[in-house]
Amino acid sequence: TDMRFYKWFEKEIKEYKGLKVTNKPNPIAKDIINLRDSGRTGLDTDPRALRHGNNSGYAAINLAYHTGAKNIILLGYDMGQTGTTSHFHDGYNIRHNPKIYQNNMLPHFNTIVEPLREKGVNVWNANPNSNLKCFPFCTIDEALNF
């Protein structure tokens, strides 16, 4: 969902052999599935479209729904800053303003909770330090036993 990430890691993405999905009209490549960007909030049930909540983690939840997942475990959804780190991974060359999580990302997650529940999809957050509180928490060990 972030074209900057694609530009920064284009070589690695092209080499990656797994599933590649975007909600952007570009890049166009035979091994990248381009889904229509259908907005920020809620759950899109059309398998040709994706809601994004202003972040790739939200879009990944909608994509997991499209793939038929009934249990989704969130890993690395910090949704905030830890010291000087703004992401669970080191893939970003920039640091986010901490307010972007509170103002532009976290509020959207509340809009996907009920639609997922209605579809019989369970979501757990396996990051006990996460600022994302709308899904129940679990440990990774618990998640491995679901």
mmCIF file of C-alpha atoms in Angstrom:
data_model
loop_
_atom_site.group_PDB
_atom_site.id
_atom_site.type_symbol
_atom_site.label_atom_id
_atom_site.label_comp_id
_atom_site.label_asym_id
_atom_site.label_seq_id
_atom_site.Cartn_x
_atom_site.Cartn_y
_atom_site.Cartn_z
ATOM 1 C CA THR A 1 0.000 0.000 0.000
ATOM 2 C CA ASP A 2 3.024 2.275 0.189
ATOM 3 C CA MET A 3 4.669 3.026 -3.140
ATOM 4 C CA ARG A 4 7.730 4.425 -1.360
ATOM 5 C CA PHE A 5 8.401 0.959 0.050
ATOM 6 C CA TYR A 6 8.145 -0.526 -3.433
ATOM 7 C CA LYS A 7 10.604 2.014 -4.801
ATOM 8 C CA TRP A 8 13.062 1.437 -1.951
ATOM 9 C CA PHE A 9 12.924 -2.366 -2.282
ATOM 10 C CA GLU A 10 12.005 -2.892 -5.921
ATOM 11 C CA LYS A 11 14.877 -5.325 -6.529
ATOM 12 C CA GLU A 12 13.990 -7.489 -3.515
ATOM 13 C CA ILE A 13 10.284 -7.443 -4.357
ATOM 14 C CA LYS A 14 10.998 -8.545 -7.922
ATOM 15 C CA GLU A 15 13.116 -11.424 -6.588
ATOM 16 C CA TYR A 16 10.489 -12.521 -4.056
ATOM 17 C CA LYS A 17 8.669 -15.657 -5.249
ATOM 18 C CA GLY A 18 5.644 -15.559 -2.892
ATOM 19 C CA LEU A 19 2.277 -13.851 -3.181
ATOM 20 C CA LYS A 20 2.540 -10.162 -4.081
ATOM 21 C CA VAL A 21 -0.512 -7.906 -3.882
ATOM 22 C CA THR A 22 -0.978 -4.156 -4.117
ATOM 23 C CA ASN A 23 -3.904 -1.775 -4.037
ATOM 24 C CA LYS A 24 -2.100 0.611 -6.354
ATOM 25 C CA PRO A 25 -2.546 0.716 -10.134
ATOM 26 C CA ASN A 26 1.236 0.361 -10.440
ATOM 27 C CA PRO A 27 3.519 -1.458 -10.553
ATOM 28 C CA ILE A 28 2.090 -3.602 -13.265
ATOM 29 C CA ALA A 29 3.889 -6.900 -13.357
ATOM 30 C CA LYS A 30 2.634 -10.352 -14.220
ATOM 31 C CA ASP A 31 3.441 -11.625 -10.720
ATOM 32 C CA ILE A 32 1.772 -8.785 -8.785
ATOM 33 C CA ILE A 33 -1.958 -8.849 -8.167
ATOM 34 C CA ASN A 34 -3.374 -5.338 -8.452
ATOM 35 C CA LEU A 35 -6.550 -4.959 -6.393
ATOM 36 C CA ARG A 36 -8.758 -1.888 -6.588
ATOM 37 C CA ASP A 37 -8.305 0.590 -3.719
ATOM 38 C CA SER A 38 -11.845 0.803 -2.333
ATOM 39 C CA GLY A 39 -11.217 3.142 0.577
ATOM 40 C CA ARG A 40 -9.894 3.398 4.079
ATOM 41 C CA THR A 41 -12.554 1.938 6.338
ATOM 42 C CA GLY A 42 -14.550 -1.235 6.773
ATOM 43 C CA LEU A 43 -14.084 -4.594 5.097
ATOM 44 C CA ASP A 44 -14.292 -5.027 1.358
ATOM 45 C CA THR A 45 -15.842 -8.384 0.519
ATOM 46 C CA ASP A 46 -15.185 -8.001 -3.212
ATOM 47 C CA PRO A 47 -12.057 -10.111 -3.887
ATOM 48 C CA ARG A 48 -11.013 -7.608 -6.554
ATOM 49 C CA ALA A 49 -10.788 -4.750 -4.039
ATOM 50 C CA LEU A 50 -9.033 -3.895 -0.801
ATOM 51 C CA ARG A 51 -9.586 -1.451 2.070
ATOM 52 C CA HIS A 52 -6.390 -0.088 3.560
ATOM 53 C CA GLY A 53 -6.980 1.962 6.734
ATOM 54 C CA ASN A 54 -4.011 4.141 5.732
ATOM 55 C CA ASN A 55 -1.560 1.305 6.403
ATOM 56 C CA SER A 56 -0.447 -2.004 4.955
ATOM 57 C CA GLY A 57 -1.306 -3.920 8.131
ATOM 58 C CA TYR A 58 -4.974 -3.068 7.773
ATOM 59 C CA ALA A 59 -4.861 -3.993 4.086
ATOM 60 C CA ALA A 60 -3.216 -7.304 5.039
ATOM 61 C CA ILE A 61 -6.184 -8.116 7.284
ATOM 62 C CA ASN A 62 -8.595 -7.471 4.409
ATOM 63 C CA LEU A 63 -6.378 -9.593 2.149
ATOM 64 C CA ALA A 64 -6.354 -12.427 4.706
ATOM 65 C CA TYR A 65 -10.145 -12.319 4.620
ATOM 66 C CA HIS A 66 -10.045 -12.636 0.815
ATOM 67 C CA THR A 67 -7.831 -15.718 1.102
ATOM 68 C CA GLY A 68 -10.386 -17.417 3.358
ATOM 69 C CA ALA A 69 -8.651 -17.001 6.710
ATOM 70 C CA LYS A 70 -10.916 -17.625 9.692
ATOM 71 C CA ASN A 71 -8.245 -16.939 12.328
ATOM 72 C CA ILE A 72 -5.859 -14.021 11.884
ATOM 73 C CA ILE A 73 -2.945 -13.431 14.254
ATOM 74 C CA LEU A 74 -1.384 -9.971 14.105
ATOM 75 C CA LEU A 75 2.391 -9.912 14.534
ATOM 76 C CA GLY A 76 4.379 -6.706 14.768
ATOM 77 C CA TYR A 77 1.408 -4.340 14.897
ATOM 78 C CA ASP A 78 3.140 -1.878 17.234
ATOM 79 C CA MET A 79 1.163 1.084 15.867
ATOM 80 C CA GLY A 80 3.456 3.559 17.570
ATOM 81 C CA GLN A 81 7.028 4.458 18.350
ATOM 82 C CA THR A 82 9.372 2.576 20.610
ATOM 83 C CA GLY A 83 12.286 4.838 21.389
ATOM 84 C CA THR A 84 13.721 5.786 18.017
ATOM 85 C CA THR A 85 12.003 2.937 16.158
ATOM 86 C CA SER A 86 8.787 3.594 14.261
ATOM 87 C CA HIS A 87 8.231 0.125 12.759
ATOM 88 C CA PHE A 88 8.461 -3.485 13.864
ATOM 89 C CA HIS A 89 10.870 -3.975 10.954
ATOM 90 C CA ASP A 90 13.745 -1.849 9.683
ATOM 91 C CA GLY A 91 12.420 -1.512 6.134
ATOM 92 C CA TYR A 92 11.604 2.181 6.286
ATOM 93 C CA ASN A 93 14.299 4.727 5.584
ATOM 94 C CA ILE A 94 12.275 7.422 7.322
ATOM 95 C CA ARG A 95 10.770 7.795 10.750
ATOM 96 C CA HIS A 96 7.042 8.398 11.093
ATOM 97 C CA ASN A 97 5.660 11.223 13.140
ATOM 98 C CA PRO A 98 4.147 9.427 16.176
ATOM 99 C CA LYS A 99 0.848 11.248 15.650
ATOM 100 C CA ILE A 100 0.306 9.490 12.322
ATOM 101 C CA TYR A 101 -0.651 6.319 14.185
ATOM 102 C CA GLN A 102 -3.120 8.019 16.507
ATOM 103 C CA ASN A 103 -4.674 10.281 13.884
ATOM 104 C CA ASN A 104 -4.396 8.429 10.553
ATOM 105 C CA MET A 105 -4.209 4.690 11.259
ATOM 106 C CA LEU A 106 -5.573 3.464 14.588
ATOM 107 C CA PRO A 107 -9.092 4.947 14.244
ATOM 108 C CA HIS A 108 -9.727 2.977 11.042
ATOM 109 C CA PHE A 109 -9.167 -0.439 12.648
ATOM 110 C CA ASN A 110 -12.358 -0.071 14.685
ATOM 111 C CA THR A 111 -14.341 -0.116 11.427
ATOM 112 C CA ILE A 112 -13.198 -3.598 10.404
ATOM 113 C CA VAL A 113 -13.845 -5.378 13.720
ATOM 114 C CA GLU A 114 -17.601 -5.938 13.419
ATOM 115 C CA PRO A 115 -17.643 -6.796 9.689
ATOM 116 C CA LEU A 116 -15.019 -9.486 10.330
ATOM 117 C CA ARG A 117 -16.933 -10.820 13.323
ATOM 118 C CA GLU A 118 -20.101 -11.007 11.211
ATOM 119 C CA LYS A 119 -18.182 -13.072 8.632
ATOM 120 C CA GLY A 120 -16.924 -15.472 11.313
ATOM 121 C CA VAL A 121 -13.335 -14.245 11.217
ATOM 122 C CA ASN A 122 -11.409 -14.065 14.505
ATOM 123 C CA VAL A 123 -8.518 -11.639 14.909
ATOM 124 C CA TRP A 124 -6.010 -11.609 17.757
ATOM 125 C CA ASN A 125 -3.147 -9.211 18.387
ATOM 126 C CA ALA A 126 -0.010 -11.081 19.483
ATOM 127 C CA ASN A 127 1.880 -7.924 20.426
ATOM 128 C CA PRO A 128 1.209 -7.153 24.104
ATOM 129 C CA ASN A 129 2.846 -3.724 23.723
ATOM 130 C CA SER A 130 0.707 -2.693 20.761
ATOM 131 C CA ASN A 131 -1.324 0.499 20.708
ATOM 132 C CA LEU A 132 -3.936 -1.380 18.659
ATOM 133 C CA LYS A 133 -6.535 -2.337 21.276
ATOM 134 C CA CYS A 134 -9.650 -3.225 19.239
ATOM 135 C CA PHE A 135 -8.696 -6.908 18.892
ATOM 136 C CA PRO A 136 -8.180 -9.280 21.831
ATOM 137 C CA PHE A 137 -4.587 -9.996 22.771
ATOM 138 C CA CYS A 138 -2.918 -13.391 22.793
ATOM 139 C CA THR A 139 0.610 -14.699 23.092
ATOM 140 C CA ILE A 140 2.379 -16.287 20.162
ATOM 141 C CA ASP A 141 2.300 -19.605 22.031
ATOM 142 C CA GLU A 142 -1.471 -19.333 22.392
ATOM 143 C CA ALA A 143 -1.802 -18.461 18.718
ATOM 144 C CA LEU A 144 0.090 -21.586 17.718
ATOM 145 C CA ASN A 145 -2.592 -23.650 19.462
ATOM 146 C CA PHE A 146 -5.625 -22.031 17.792
#
